[in-house]
Coordinates of C-alpha atoms in Angstrom, one line a residue:
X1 CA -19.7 -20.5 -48.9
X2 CA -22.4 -20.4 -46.0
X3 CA -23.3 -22.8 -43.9
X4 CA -26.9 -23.8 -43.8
X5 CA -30.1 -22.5 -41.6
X6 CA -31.4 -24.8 -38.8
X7 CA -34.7 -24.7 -37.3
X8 CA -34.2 -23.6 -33.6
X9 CA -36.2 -25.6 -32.0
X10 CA -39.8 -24.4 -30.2
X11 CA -38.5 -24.9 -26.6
X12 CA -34.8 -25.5 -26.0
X13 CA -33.7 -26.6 -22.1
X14 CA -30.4 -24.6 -21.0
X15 CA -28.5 -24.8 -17.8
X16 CA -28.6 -21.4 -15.6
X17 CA -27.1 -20.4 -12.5
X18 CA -29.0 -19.3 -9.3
X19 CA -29.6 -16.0 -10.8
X20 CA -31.1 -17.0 -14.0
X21 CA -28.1 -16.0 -16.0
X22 CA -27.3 -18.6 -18.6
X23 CA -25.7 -20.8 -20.3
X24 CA -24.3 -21.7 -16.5
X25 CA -22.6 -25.3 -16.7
X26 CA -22.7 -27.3 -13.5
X27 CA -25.9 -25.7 -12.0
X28 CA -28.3 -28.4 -12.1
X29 CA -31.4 -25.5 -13.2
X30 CA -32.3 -26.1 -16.5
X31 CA -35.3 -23.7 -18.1
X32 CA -36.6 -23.3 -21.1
X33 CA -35.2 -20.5 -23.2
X34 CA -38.4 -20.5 -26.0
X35 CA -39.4 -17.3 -25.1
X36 CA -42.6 -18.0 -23.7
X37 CA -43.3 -16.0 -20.3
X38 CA -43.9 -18.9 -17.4
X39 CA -43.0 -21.5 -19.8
X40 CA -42.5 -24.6 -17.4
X41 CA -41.8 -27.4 -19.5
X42 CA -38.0 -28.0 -18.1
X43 CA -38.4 -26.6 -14.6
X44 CA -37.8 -29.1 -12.4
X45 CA -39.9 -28.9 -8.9

């Protein structure tokens, strides 16, 4: 038996370390991992 599709959705935050490598836990970066070049909707200033 398979399990079922889920939408992904459009922009999903995820925790990096200092060198944009990801998932980092503990960091405190989060980014947005949609894809989108310059896509700032997590970064946090």
């Amino acid at each position: 038996m398979s399990s079922p599709m889920y939408e992904m959705p459009e922009h999903l935050p995820i925790e990096v370390d200092e060198d944009g490598n990801g998932p980092a836990i503990g960091s405190g970066v989060i980014v947005c991992w949609c894809g989108e070049p310059g896509c700032r909707r997590y970064l946090q200033e």
